Amino acid sequence: MDKDQIGEIFIKIATLLELKGENPFKSRAYHNAARALETLNEPLDNVISENHLGQIKGIGESLQKKIAELLTTGKLAYYEELKASTPPGLVAMLDIPGLGPKKIKALHDELGVETVEQLEQACKDGKVAGLTGFGEKTQTNILEGIHRRRDYASRHLISEALAIAEPLLESLRSHPDVIRCSTAGSLRRHREVIGDIDLLASSKKAADVIEFFAGQSGILNVIAKGETKASALMKGGIQSDLRVVSDAEFPFALQYFTGSKEHNIVMRQRAIERGLWLNEYGLFRSRSETRDPKLLVRCQTEEEIFEKLGLHYIPPEMREDLGEIPLAEEGPLARLVEWTDLKGSLHNHSTWSDGHQSPKEIAESMRELGLAYWAITDHSKASFQANGLDAARVRQQLREIKEINTRLAKEGSDFRLLTGTEVDILTDGRLDFPDDLLAELDVVIASIHQSFSQSEAETTKRLVGATQNRYVHMLGHLTGRLLLEREPYKVDHRAVIDACAETGTWIELNAFPMRFDMDWRLWPYAKSKGVKCVINCDAHRFEHAGFLRLGAGIARKGWLTKEDVVNTLPFEKLVKELKKKRARTAG
Ligand code: DGT
Ligand code: CA
Ligand code: CA
Ligand code: ZN
């Protein structure tokens, strides 16, 4: 157990205490301890072995004992008791947007609700609106939140789906009777949120492959199993479907099961117009449903299917029926950006704010990954909950980063850190830092982290205002959405994109899998206005560098090419680009 895991348990304890209505100071003590652990600059083992846990501010004697218990046994009796004595339904209610421990406790005390279902009924009966501190609007919001939570629970982030699908695919690929295999469905199309995982394989021994699949680790239980199809519920609650077809059918099945449904409908229509019939089994010389092999138009690959329908190849990410088919009729599609085109990320955090590694550690690992640069853009002071920096600390960090770069140059390395900030756009639209400070930094991202409930007009005004600052290179996570958790705040996207076009401001594609913000559906418009994209990891840990790959997938859904993405540029060219907006006349 490490300090982060212990911190998480402390936060859970704090929440349970609040649900129970215990003395608020008690739960605050656990919050403080979690924070103290989070900002601890040395490994917990050192602290323990040198016996100075007690010297850490915020960790008193009773908490020290609990940490020791967790470290030695991996468990904490106090936490287990607390969990056992709290109805699980109350803990589940914490996932409903707008419901905190205090409100949940009030609902429990006054209406006796112990489950989400009981709460839903109480809302429908109008009992919640009558409670002090609730009202009609809160009641409606709770009901909406319950419905949304249900919807969220049946869908999954692509990062989670990939983590399950990739080992499955790897395993299938290694099976001697599998000829070809692939993901299909929304996962292959790289949708940000996935309903279920679709896998497709070709083989002469379908039943053997199905048996092999059903025995894979990671499967919770097999829901259905036939000769050529199986469905399994995976650990973590996501469903995975496998279909096995003959190798002759494979390209057709792949095209069909990749979807989207909307794209398929247009494709089938095109076939009909050519006197052909397209289904999951093949492309047939027929005017009605058939599987007759004598009528089959043979295709070895998806490319050939498109060709037979008078189209150039359409990458899976674009198959959403959003204009890709007419485009592929005109000529070959432009090569979309690939994650290997990306040379670094321009929005990342370090231990100076809420990241988990120091600039020095980050430089070492990103250099090792073969990247060319990495910007450190910690939070500004208004984001106090994320340990945002004030001007003095920014300047201190700047010196540290310059020293690291000097050392890198001496070692003959071409890798460079860039200095920067993710400056808060305050409620009134001002930026959290003055221009003279921003001017000293290589990379400036302006983001909204507060006042999410403002009107669309107000939020739009704040964002447009930020683009007008000549030191702001890009807007961060445009709508603040957290997929499957928090809805985006309301923004007039077109107005903001237009303002970016006018001022030469870039827009981030935040590749954090909960964000993927700005949404891929808006990039074609941004591109048409000449607004550039920056695919950023928003990394808080080493591992987050891997988000570059996911972000590139989303950029491909937005039809973006290498030329549309700033961080495909080599270092020298990037530095030049970073100076362009600043070189414009002031105003
Ligand atoms: P999901 O799973 O909700 O994230 O979305 P998909 O797109 O993976 O949908 P899924 O798993 O229901 O089906 C996989 C693909 O199979 C889908 O993208 C297109 C194809 N498909 C399924 N049902 C139909 C249908 O009724 N008509 C057509 N044309 N295609 C279908
Ligand atoms: Ca699916
Ligand atoms: Ca499916
Ligand atoms: Zn942010």
Coordinates of C-alpha atoms and ligand atoms in Angstrom, one line a residue:
M1 CA 0.0 0.0 0.0
D2 CA 1.5 3.4 -1.0
K3 CA 0.7 6.9 0.3
D4 CA -1.8 7.6 -2.5
Q5 CA -3.8 4.5 -1.6
I6 CA -3.8 5.4 2.0
G7 CA -4.8 9.0 1.1
E8 CA -7.8 7.6 -0.9
I9 CA -8.9 5.5 2.1
F10 CA -8.7 8.6 4.3
I11 CA -10.9 10.5 1.9
K12 CA -13.4 7.7 2.0
I13 CA -13.4 7.7 5.8
A14 CA -14.0 11.5 5.7
T15 CA -17.0 11.0 3.4
L16 CA -18.5 8.2 5.5
L17 CA -18.1 10.4 8.7
E18 CA -20.0 13.2 6.9
L19 CA -22.7 10.8 5.8
K20 CA -23.1 9.7 9.5
G21 CA -23.3 13.4 10.5
E22 CA -20.2 13.1 12.8
N23 CA -18.4 16.2 14.1
P24 CA -17.1 18.0 11.0
F25 CA -13.7 18.5 12.5
K26 CA -13.2 14.8 12.5
S27 CA -13.8 14.4 8.8
R28 CA -11.7 17.5 8.1
A29 CA -8.8 15.8 10.0
Y30 CA -8.9 12.9 7.5
H31 CA -9.0 15.3 4.5
N32 CA -6.0 17.2 5.9
A33 CA -4.1 14.0 6.4
A34 CA -4.8 12.8 2.9
R35 CA -3.5 16.1 1.6
A36 CA -0.4 16.0 3.8
L37 CA 0.3 12.5 2.4
E38 CA -0.3 13.7 -1.2
T39 CA 2.2 16.5 -0.9
L40 CA 4.8 14.4 0.9
N41 CA 8.1 14.8 -1.0
E42 CA 9.7 11.5 0.1
P43 CA 8.6 7.9 0.0
L44 CA 6.5 6.9 3.0
D45 CA 8.9 4.0 3.8
N46 CA 11.7 6.5 4.5
V47 CA 9.4 8.5 6.8
I48 CA 8.4 5.4 8.7
S49 CA 11.9 3.9 8.9
E50 CA 13.3 7.2 10.2
N51 CA 10.4 7.5 12.5
H52 CA 9.3 11.1 11.8
L53 CA 5.8 10.5 10.6
G54 CA 4.6 12.5 13.7
Q55 CA 6.6 15.5 12.5
I56 CA 4.4 15.9 9.4
K57 CA 1.8 18.6 9.9
G58 CA -1.7 17.3 9.9
I59 CA -0.9 13.7 11.0
G60 CA -1.5 13.2 14.7
E61 CA -1.0 10.2 16.9
S62 CA -4.2 8.4 16.1
L63 CA -3.7 8.8 12.4
Q64 CA -0.1 7.6 12.6
K65 CA -1.4 4.4 14.2
K66 CA -3.9 4.0 11.3
I67 CA -1.2 4.5 8.7
A68 CA 0.9 1.9 10.4
E69 CA -2.0 -0.5 10.5
L70 CA -2.7 0.0 6.8
L71 CA 1.0 -0.4 5.9
T72 CA 1.4 -3.6 7.9
T73 CA -1.9 -5.3 7.3
G74 CA -3.2 -3.7 4.2
K75 CA -6.5 -3.1 6.1
L76 CA -7.9 -0.8 8.6
A77 CA -10.5 -2.1 11.1
Y78 CA -11.9 1.3 11.8
Y79 CA -12.6 1.8 8.1
E80 CA -14.2 -1.6 7.7
E81 CA -16.5 -1.0 10.6
L82 CA -17.5 2.4 9.3
K83 CA -18.3 0.9 5.9
A84 CA -20.3 -2.0 7.4
S85 CA -22.4 0.4 9.5
T86 CA -23.3 2.7 6.5
P87 CA -26.1 1.6 4.2
P88 CA -24.5 1.0 0.8
G89 CA -27.3 2.9 -0.9
L90 CA -26.2 6.1 0.8
V91 CA -22.7 5.7 -0.5
A92 CA -24.1 5.0 -4.0
M93 CA -26.0 8.3 -3.8
L94 CA -22.7 10.2 -3.7
D95 CA -22.5 9.5 -7.5
I96 CA -25.6 11.5 -8.2
P97 CA -24.5 14.9 -9.3
G98 CA -25.5 17.6 -6.8
L99 CA -25.9 15.3 -3.9
G100 CA -23.2 15.6 -1.2
P101 CA -23.0 13.9 2.2
K102 CA -25.1 16.6 4.0
K103 CA -28.0 16.3 1.7
I104 CA -27.9 12.6 1.6
K105 CA -27.9 12.5 5.4
A106 CA -30.9 14.8 5.5
L107 CA -32.8 12.6 3.0
H108 CA -32.0 9.5 5.0
D109 CA -33.0 11.1 8.4
E110 CA -36.2 12.8 7.2
L111 CA -37.5 10.4 4.6
G112 CA -35.9 7.2 5.6
V113 CA -34.5 6.5 2.1
E114 CA -31.7 4.0 2.1
T115 CA -31.4 3.1 -1.6
V116 CA -31.2 5.1 -4.9
E117 CA -34.5 3.4 -5.9
Q118 CA -36.3 4.7 -2.8
L119 CA -34.9 8.1 -3.4
E120 CA -36.2 8.1 -7.0
Q121 CA -39.6 7.1 -5.7
A122 CA -39.5 9.9 -3.1
C123 CA -38.7 12.4 -5.8
K124 CA -41.5 11.1 -8.0
D125 CA -43.9 11.4 -5.1
G126 CA -42.8 15.0 -4.6
K127 CA -41.6 14.4 -1.0
V128 CA -38.1 15.7 -1.6
A129 CA -39.2 19.2 -2.7
G130 CA -40.8 19.8 0.7
L131 CA -37.7 19.3 2.8
T132 CA -35.9 22.4 4.0
G133 CA -33.0 23.2 1.8
F134 CA -34.3 21.2 -1.2
G135 CA -37.2 22.6 -3.2
E136 CA -38.8 21.8 -6.6
K137 CA -35.6 22.5 -8.6
T138 CA -33.4 20.3 -6.5
Q139 CA -35.9 17.5 -6.7
T140 CA -35.9 17.7 -10.5
N141 CA -32.1 17.8 -10.6
I142 CA -31.9 14.8 -8.3
L143 CA -34.3 12.8 -10.5
E144 CA -32.3 13.8 -13.6
G145 CA -29.1 12.9 -11.9
I146 CA -30.4 9.4 -11.1
H147 CA -31.3 8.8 -14.7
R148 CA -28.0 10.1 -15.9
R149 CA -26.2 7.9 -13.4
R150 CA -28.0 4.9 -14.7
D151 CA -27.0 5.8 -18.3
Y152 CA -23.4 6.4 -17.2
A153 CA -23.2 3.0 -15.5
S154 CA -23.9 1.1 -18.7
R155 CA -21.3 3.0 -20.7
H156 CA -17.5 3.0 -20.4
L157 CA -14.5 5.2 -21.2
I158 CA -12.6 4.1 -24.2
S159 CA -9.4 3.9 -22.1
E160 CA -11.1 1.3 -19.9
A161 CA -12.5 -0.6 -22.9
L162 CA -9.1 -0.7 -24.6
A163 CA -7.4 -1.9 -21.4
I164 CA -9.7 -5.0 -21.6
A165 CA -9.9 -5.4 -25.4
E166 CA -6.2 -5.2 -26.2
P167 CA -5.1 -8.2 -24.1
L168 CA -8.1 -10.2 -25.4
L169 CA -7.1 -9.4 -29.0
E170 CA -3.5 -10.2 -28.3
S171 CA -4.5 -13.5 -26.9
L172 CA -6.8 -14.3 -29.9
R173 CA -4.0 -13.4 -32.3
S174 CA -1.7 -15.9 -30.7
H175 CA -4.3 -18.8 -31.2
P176 CA -3.1 -21.1 -34.0
D177 CA -6.6 -21.3 -35.6
V178 CA -7.2 -17.6 -35.8
I179 CA -6.4 -16.2 -39.2
R180 CA -7.3 -12.5 -38.8
C181 CA -8.8 -10.6 -35.9
S182 CA -9.7 -7.1 -35.0
T183 CA -11.8 -4.9 -32.8
A184 CA -15.0 -3.6 -34.4
G185 CA -17.9 -1.4 -33.3
S186 CA -17.5 1.9 -31.4
L187 CA -14.1 0.8 -30.1
R188 CA -12.6 0.5 -33.5
R189 CA -14.2 3.8 -34.5
H190 CA -12.5 5.3 -31.4
R191 CA -15.6 6.7 -29.8
E192 CA -14.8 8.4 -26.5
V193 CA -17.5 6.4 -24.7
I194 CA -18.2 2.7 -25.4
G195 CA -21.3 0.6 -24.9
D196 CA -19.7 -2.8 -25.4
I197 CA -16.5 -4.3 -26.9
D198 CA -16.9 -6.0 -30.3
L199 CA -14.3 -8.4 -31.4
L200 CA -14.1 -10.2 -34.8
A201 CA -11.9 -13.1 -35.8
S202 CA -11.7 -15.4 -38.9
S203 CA -11.0 -19.1 -38.6
K204 CA -11.8 -22.5 -40.0
K205 CA -12.4 -23.8 -36.5
A206 CA -14.9 -21.3 -35.1
A207 CA -16.1 -23.5 -32.2
D208 CA -12.5 -23.9 -30.9
V209 CA -11.9 -20.2 -31.0
I210 CA -15.1 -19.6 -29.1
E211 CA -14.1 -22.1 -26.4
F212 CA -10.7 -20.4 -26.2
F213 CA -12.3 -17.0 -25.8
A214 CA -14.7 -18.2 -23.1
G215 CA -11.7 -19.4 -21.1
Q216 CA -9.9 -16.1 -21.1
S217 CA -8.9 -14.5 -17.8
G218 CA -10.7 -11.3 -17.1
I219 CA -14.0 -12.8 -17.8
L220 CA -16.5 -12.6 -14.9
N221 CA -19.1 -14.8 -16.6
V222 CA -20.0 -16.0 -20.0
I223 CA -23.4 -14.6 -20.9
A224 CA -24.0 -16.5 -24.1
K225 CA -22.0 -19.0 -26.2
G226 CA -22.9 -20.5 -29.6
E227 CA -21.0 -22.0 -32.5
T228 CA -19.7 -18.7 -33.9
K229 CA -20.6 -16.1 -31.3
A230 CA -20.0 -15.5 -27.6
S231 CA -20.7 -12.7 -25.1
A232 CA -18.9 -12.3 -21.9
L233 CA -19.2 -9.9 -19.0
M234 CA -15.7 -8.7 -18.1
K235 CA -14.4 -7.7 -14.7
G236 CA -15.3 -4.1 -14.3
G237 CA -18.7 -4.6 -15.8
I238 CA -18.1 -4.1 -19.5
Q239 CA -19.5 -6.7 -22.0
S240 CA -17.4 -8.2 -24.7
D241 CA -18.8 -9.9 -27.9
L242 CA -16.8 -12.1 -30.2
R243 CA -17.9 -13.3 -33.6
V244 CA -16.0 -15.8 -35.6
V245 CA -16.4 -15.9 -39.4
S246 CA -14.7 -17.5 -42.4
D247 CA -11.7 -15.7 -43.8
A248 CA -13.7 -14.9 -47.0
E249 CA -16.4 -13.2 -44.9
F250 CA -13.9 -11.4 -42.7
P251 CA -13.6 -8.0 -44.6
F252 CA -17.4 -7.8 -45.0
A253 CA -18.1 -8.6 -41.3
L254 CA -15.4 -6.2 -40.3
Q255 CA -17.0 -3.4 -42.4
Y256 CA -20.5 -4.2 -41.1
F257 CA -19.7 -4.6 -37.4
T258 CA -17.4 -1.5 -37.3
G259 CA -20.4 0.6 -38.1
S260 CA -21.6 3.1 -37.4
K261 CA -25.1 2.0 -38.0
E262 CA -25.7 5.4 -39.7
H263 CA -22.6 4.9 -42.0
N264 CA -23.7 1.4 -42.8
I265 CA -27.2 2.5 -43.9
V266 CA -25.6 4.9 -46.5
M267 CA -23.2 2.2 -47.7
R268 CA -26.0 -0.3 -48.2
Q269 CA -27.9 2.4 -50.1
R270 CA -24.9 2.9 -52.4
A271 CA -24.8 -0.8 -53.0
I272 CA -28.4 -0.9 -54.0
E273 CA -27.9 1.9 -56.4
R274 CA -25.3 -0.2 -58.1
G275 CA -27.5 -3.3 -58.3
L276 CA -25.6 -4.9 -55.4
W277 CA -26.5 -6.1 -51.9
L278 CA -24.2 -5.4 -49.0
N279 CA -24.6 -7.3 -45.7
E280 CA -22.4 -8.7 -43.0
Y281 CA -21.7 -11.8 -45.1
G282 CA -20.6 -10.1 -48.3
L283 CA -21.3 -7.9 -51.3
F284 CA -23.6 -9.8 -53.7
R285 CA -24.8 -9.4 -57.3
S286 CA -28.4 -9.3 -56.1
R287 CA -31.3 -7.0 -55.5
S288 CA -32.5 -8.7 -52.4
E289 CA -31.2 -10.3 -49.2
T290 CA -28.9 -13.3 -49.9
R291 CA -25.8 -15.2 -48.7
D292 CA -25.3 -17.1 -51.9
P293 CA -21.6 -17.5 -52.5
K294 CA -22.1 -17.8 -56.3
L295 CA -23.3 -14.2 -56.3
L296 CA -20.4 -12.9 -54.1
V297 CA -18.2 -10.0 -55.3
R298 CA -14.9 -11.2 -53.8
C299 CA -13.0 -8.7 -51.6
Q300 CA -9.9 -9.5 -49.6
T301 CA -9.9 -6.3 -47.6
E302 CA -12.2 -3.4 -46.5
E303 CA -10.3 -1.2 -49.1
E304 CA -11.7 -3.4 -51.9
I305 CA -15.3 -3.1 -50.6
F306 CA -15.0 0.7 -50.6
E307 CA -13.5 0.5 -54.1
K308 CA -16.3 -1.7 -55.4
L309 CA -18.8 0.9 -54.2
G310 CA -16.9 3.7 -55.9
L311 CA -15.2 5.1 -52.8
H312 CA -11.7 5.7 -51.5
Y313 CA -10.8 4.1 -48.2
I314 CA -12.4 5.7 -45.1
P315 CA -10.6 5.1 -41.8
P316 CA -12.8 3.6 -39.1
E317 CA -12.6 6.8 -37.0
M318 CA -14.4 8.7 -39.7
R319 CA -17.3 6.3 -40.2
E320 CA -20.0 8.3 -38.5
D321 CA -22.0 9.5 -41.6
L322 CA -20.9 13.1 -41.0
G323 CA -20.0 13.8 -44.6
E324 CA -17.1 11.2 -45.0
I325 CA -18.9 9.3 -47.8
P326 CA -19.3 12.2 -50.3
L327 CA -15.7 13.2 -49.4
A328 CA -14.4 9.7 -50.2
E329 CA -16.3 9.8 -53.5
E330 CA -14.4 12.9 -54.6
G331 CA -10.9 11.5 -54.1
P332 CA -8.4 9.9 -51.6
L333 CA -8.9 11.3 -48.1
A334 CA -6.1 13.3 -46.5
R335 CA -3.8 11.2 -44.3
L336 CA -5.1 11.7 -40.7
V337 CA -2.7 12.6 -37.8
E338 CA -1.1 9.6 -36.2
W339 CA 0.0 9.4 -32.6
T340 CA 3.6 8.8 -33.7
D341 CA 3.5 12.2 -35.3
L342 CA 3.3 13.8 -31.9
K343 CA 6.5 15.2 -30.5
G344 CA 5.4 16.1 -27.0
S345 CA 2.6 17.5 -24.9
L346 CA 2.1 21.2 -24.0
H347 CA -0.2 20.9 -21.0
N348 CA 1.1 19.0 -18.1
H349 CA 1.5 19.2 -14.3
S350 CA 4.3 18.5 -11.9
T351 CA 4.7 18.3 -8.1
W352 CA 4.7 22.1 -8.1
S353 CA 0.9 21.9 -8.2
D354 CA -1.1 18.7 -8.3
G355 CA 1.2 16.4 -10.4
H356 CA 3.1 13.5 -9.0
Q357 CA 6.6 13.9 -10.4
S358 CA 9.1 16.7 -10.3
P359 CA 10.2 18.6 -13.5
K360 CA 13.6 16.7 -13.3
E361 CA 11.9 13.3 -13.2
I362 CA 9.5 14.3 -15.9
A363 CA 12.4 15.4 -18.2
E364 CA 14.2 12.1 -17.7
S365 CA 11.2 9.9 -18.5
M366 CA 9.8 11.9 -21.5
R367 CA 13.3 12.1 -23.0
E368 CA 13.5 8.3 -22.6
L369 CA 10.2 7.9 -24.4
G370 CA 11.8 9.5 -27.4
L371 CA 9.7 12.7 -27.2
A372 CA 11.3 16.0 -28.3
Y373 CA 9.7 18.4 -25.7
W374 CA 7.3 18.6 -22.8
A375 CA 5.8 21.7 -21.3
I376 CA 5.3 22.0 -17.5
T377 CA 2.2 24.1 -17.1
D378 CA 1.1 24.0 -13.5
H379 CA -2.0 25.6 -12.1
S380 CA -2.2 29.2 -11.1
K381 CA -3.0 30.5 -7.6
A382 CA -6.8 30.6 -8.0
S383 CA -6.8 26.8 -8.3
F384 CA -5.8 26.6 -4.6
Q385 CA -7.4 23.1 -4.3
A386 CA -4.8 22.0 -6.9
N387 CA -2.0 23.8 -5.0
G388 CA -1.8 26.5 -7.7
L389 CA 1.4 28.6 -7.9
D390 CA 1.7 32.3 -7.2
A391 CA 3.9 34.6 -9.2
A392 CA 7.0 34.1 -7.0
R393 CA 6.7 30.3 -7.2
V394 CA 6.2 30.4 -11.0
R395 CA 9.5 32.4 -11.3
Q396 CA 11.2 29.9 -9.0
Q397 CA 10.0 27.0 -11.1
L398 CA 11.1 28.9 -14.2
R399 CA 14.7 28.9 -12.9
E400 CA 14.6 25.3 -12.0
I401 CA 13.4 24.3 -15.5
K402 CA 16.1 26.5 -17.2
E403 CA 18.7 24.7 -15.1
I404 CA 17.4 21.3 -16.2
N405 CA 17.5 22.5 -19.9
T406 CA 21.1 23.8 -19.5
R407 CA 22.1 20.4 -18.1
L408 CA 20.3 18.6 -21.0
A409 CA 22.2 20.7 -23.5
K410 CA 25.5 19.9 -21.8
E411 CA 24.7 16.2 -22.0
G412 CA 24.2 16.6 -25.7
S413 CA 20.4 15.9 -25.5
D414 CA 18.0 17.6 -27.9
F415 CA 15.1 17.0 -25.5
R416 CA 13.8 20.2 -23.8
L417 CA 11.3 21.2 -21.2
L418 CA 9.2 24.2 -21.9
T419 CA 8.1 26.6 -19.1
G420 CA 4.4 27.5 -18.8
T421 CA 1.2 27.8 -16.8
E422 CA -2.4 26.7 -17.0
V423 CA -3.7 30.1 -15.9
D424 CA -7.2 30.3 -14.5
I425 CA -9.8 32.4 -16.3
L426 CA -11.5 33.9 -13.2
T427 CA -15.2 34.3 -12.7
D428 CA -15.1 37.9 -14.0
G429 CA -13.1 37.0 -17.1
R430 CA -9.8 38.3 -15.9
L431 CA -6.7 36.0 -16.0
D432 CA -5.2 34.9 -12.7
F433 CA -1.7 36.2 -13.7
P434 CA -0.7 39.6 -15.1
D435 CA 0.7 40.0 -18.6
D436 CA 4.3 40.6 -17.5
L437 CA 4.4 37.2 -15.9
L438 CA 2.7 35.4 -18.8
A439 CA 5.2 37.0 -21.2
E440 CA 8.1 35.3 -19.3
L441 CA 6.6 31.8 -20.0
D442 CA 7.0 29.6 -23.1
V443 CA 3.5 28.2 -23.1
V444 CA 0.3 29.8 -21.7
I445 CA -2.9 27.8 -21.5
A446 CA -6.0 29.6 -20.3
S447 CA -8.6 27.3 -18.6
I448 CA -11.9 27.6 -16.7
H449 CA -11.9 25.8 -13.3
Q450 CA -14.5 27.8 -11.5
S451 CA -18.1 29.1 -11.8
F452 CA -19.3 26.3 -14.1
S453 CA -22.9 27.3 -13.6
Q454 CA -22.7 30.7 -15.3
S455 CA -24.9 31.3 -18.3
E456 CA -23.8 30.4 -21.8
A457 CA -23.3 34.1 -22.6
E458 CA -21.2 34.7 -19.6
T459 CA -18.9 31.7 -20.0
T460 CA -18.5 32.4 -23.7
K461 CA -17.5 36.0 -22.9
R462 CA -14.9 34.7 -20.5
L463 CA -13.4 32.4 -23.1
V464 CA -13.5 35.0 -25.9
G465 CA -11.9 37.5 -23.5
A466 CA -9.0 35.0 -22.9
T467 CA -8.3 34.6 -26.6
Q468 CA -7.8 38.4 -26.8
N469 CA -4.8 38.2 -24.5
R470 CA -1.8 38.1 -26.8
Y471 CA 0.1 35.9 -24.3
V472 CA -2.5 33.1 -24.3
H473 CA -1.5 30.4 -26.7
M474 CA -4.4 28.2 -26.3
L475 CA -7.7 27.5 -24.5
G476 CA -7.6 24.4 -22.2
H477 CA -10.4 21.8 -22.0
L478 CA -13.1 24.0 -23.5
T479 CA -16.2 22.7 -21.8
G480 CA -14.9 21.2 -18.6
R481 CA -16.9 18.1 -19.1
L482 CA -15.9 14.9 -17.3
L483 CA -17.3 12.0 -19.4
L484 CA -19.8 9.8 -17.6
E485 CA -19.5 12.2 -14.6
R486 CA -20.1 15.8 -15.2
E487 CA -21.9 17.5 -18.1
P488 CA -20.1 20.2 -20.1
Y489 CA -20.7 23.8 -19.1
K490 CA -22.6 25.7 -21.7
V491 CA -20.5 27.5 -24.3
D492 CA -21.3 29.0 -27.7
H493 CA -18.6 26.9 -29.4
R494 CA -18.8 28.7 -32.7
A495 CA -18.3 32.1 -31.2
V496 CA -15.3 30.8 -29.2
I497 CA -13.8 29.1 -32.3
D498 CA -14.4 32.3 -34.3
A499 CA -12.6 34.3 -31.7
C500 CA -9.7 31.9 -31.8
A501 CA -9.5 32.2 -35.5
E502 CA -9.4 36.0 -35.3
T503 CA -6.8 36.2 -32.6
G504 CA -4.5 33.3 -33.7
T505 CA -5.3 31.3 -30.5
W506 CA -5.1 27.5 -30.6
I507 CA -7.6 25.1 -29.0
E508 CA -6.5 22.1 -26.9
L509 CA -7.7 18.6 -27.5
N510 CA -7.3 17.5 -23.9
A511 CA -6.4 13.8 -24.1
F512 CA -7.3 12.9 -20.6
P513 CA -9.7 10.0 -21.2
M514 CA -12.4 11.6 -19.0
R515 CA -12.2 14.8 -21.0
F516 CA -11.4 14.5 -24.7
D517 CA -12.3 18.2 -24.7
M518 CA -12.8 20.0 -27.2
D519 CA -15.2 17.4 -28.5
W520 CA -14.3 15.8 -31.9
R521 CA -17.5 16.8 -33.5
L522 CA -16.4 20.5 -33.4
W523 CA -13.0 20.1 -35.0
P524 CA -14.1 20.1 -38.6
Y525 CA -15.5 23.6 -38.0
A526 CA -12.4 24.8 -36.2
K527 CA -10.3 23.4 -39.0
S528 CA -12.4 25.2 -41.6
K529 CA -11.6 28.4 -39.7
G530 CA -7.9 27.6 -39.7
V531 CA -7.8 27.1 -35.9
K532 CA -5.0 24.8 -34.9
C533 CA -5.3 21.9 -32.4
V534 CA -2.9 20.9 -29.7
I535 CA -3.2 17.4 -28.4
N536 CA -2.3 17.6 -24.7
C537 CA -2.0 14.9 -22.1
D538 CA -2.8 17.1 -19.1
A539 CA -0.4 14.6 -17.5
H540 CA -0.3 14.4 -13.7
R541 CA 1.8 11.2 -13.8
F542 CA 4.4 9.6 -16.0
E543 CA 1.9 7.0 -17.4
H544 CA -0.3 9.8 -18.7
A545 CA 2.1 10.3 -21.6
G546 CA 0.2 7.4 -23.1
F547 CA -2.8 9.6 -23.6
L548 CA -1.1 11.0 -26.7
R549 CA -2.2 7.9 -28.5
L550 CA -5.8 8.2 -27.3
G551 CA -5.9 11.9 -28.1
A552 CA -4.7 11.3 -31.6
G553 CA -7.5 8.8 -32.1
I554 CA -10.0 11.5 -31.1
A555 CA -8.3 14.0 -33.4
R556 CA -8.7 11.5 -36.2
K557 CA -12.4 11.4 -35.5
G558 CA -12.3 15.2 -35.9
W559 CA -10.7 14.7 -39.4
L560 CA -7.5 16.4 -38.3
T561 CA -4.2 15.9 -40.2
K562 CA -0.7 16.3 -39.1
E563 CA -0.7 19.9 -40.4
D564 CA -3.7 20.8 -38.2
V565 CA -1.9 19.8 -35.0
V566 CA 0.7 22.1 -33.5
N567 CA 2.6 19.5 -31.4
T568 CA 3.6 17.5 -34.4
L569 CA 6.2 20.3 -35.1
P570 CA 9.8 19.7 -34.2
F571 CA 11.2 21.9 -31.3
E572 CA 12.6 24.7 -33.3
K573 CA 9.5 25.2 -35.4
L574 CA 7.3 24.9 -32.4
V575 CA 9.2 27.7 -30.6
K576 CA 8.8 29.9 -33.6
E577 CA 5.0 29.2 -33.6
L578 CA 4.8 30.0 -29.9
K579 CA 6.2 33.5 -30.7
K580 CA 3.8 34.3 -33.5
K581 CA 0.7 35.6 -31.6
R582 CA 3.0 37.6 -29.3
A583 CA 4.6 39.3 -32.2
R584 CA 1.2 40.7 -33.3
T585 CA 0.8 44.3 -32.4
A586 CA -0.5 44.8 -28.8
G587 CA -4.1 45.3 -28.2
Ligands
DGT1 P1 -21.8 0.9 -28.7 O1 -21.5 -0.5 -28.5 O2 -23.2 1.3 -28.2 O3 -20.7 1.8 -28.2 O4 -21.9 1.2 -30.3 P2 -21.5 0.2 -31.5 O5 -21.4 1.1 -32.7 O6 -20.3 -0.6 -31.2 O7 -22.8 -0.7 -31.6 P3 -23.1 -2.2 -31.4 O8 -22.2 -2.9 -30.5 O9 -24.6 -2.3 -31.0 O10 -23.0 -2.8 -32.9 C1 -21.8 -2.9 -33.5 C2 -21.9 -2.5 -35.0 O11 -22.8 -3.4 -35.7 C3 -22.5 -1.2 -35.2 O12 -21.6 -0.1 -35.1 C4 -23.1 -1.3 -36.6 C5 -23.5 -2.8 -36.7 N1 -24.9 -2.8 -36.4 C6 -25.5 -3.3 -35.3 N2 -26.9 -3.2 -35.5 C7 -27.1 -2.8 -36.7 C8 -28.3 -2.5 -37.5 O13 -29.4 -2.7 -37.0 N3 -28.1 -2.0 -38.7 C9 -26.9 -1.8 -39.3 N4 -26.8 -1.3 -40.5 N5 -25.8 -2.0 -38.6 C10 -25.9 -2.5 -37.3
CA2 CA -20.1 -2.1 -29.4
CA3 CA -22.0 -5.3 -29.6
ZN4 ZN -7.2 22.2 -16.1

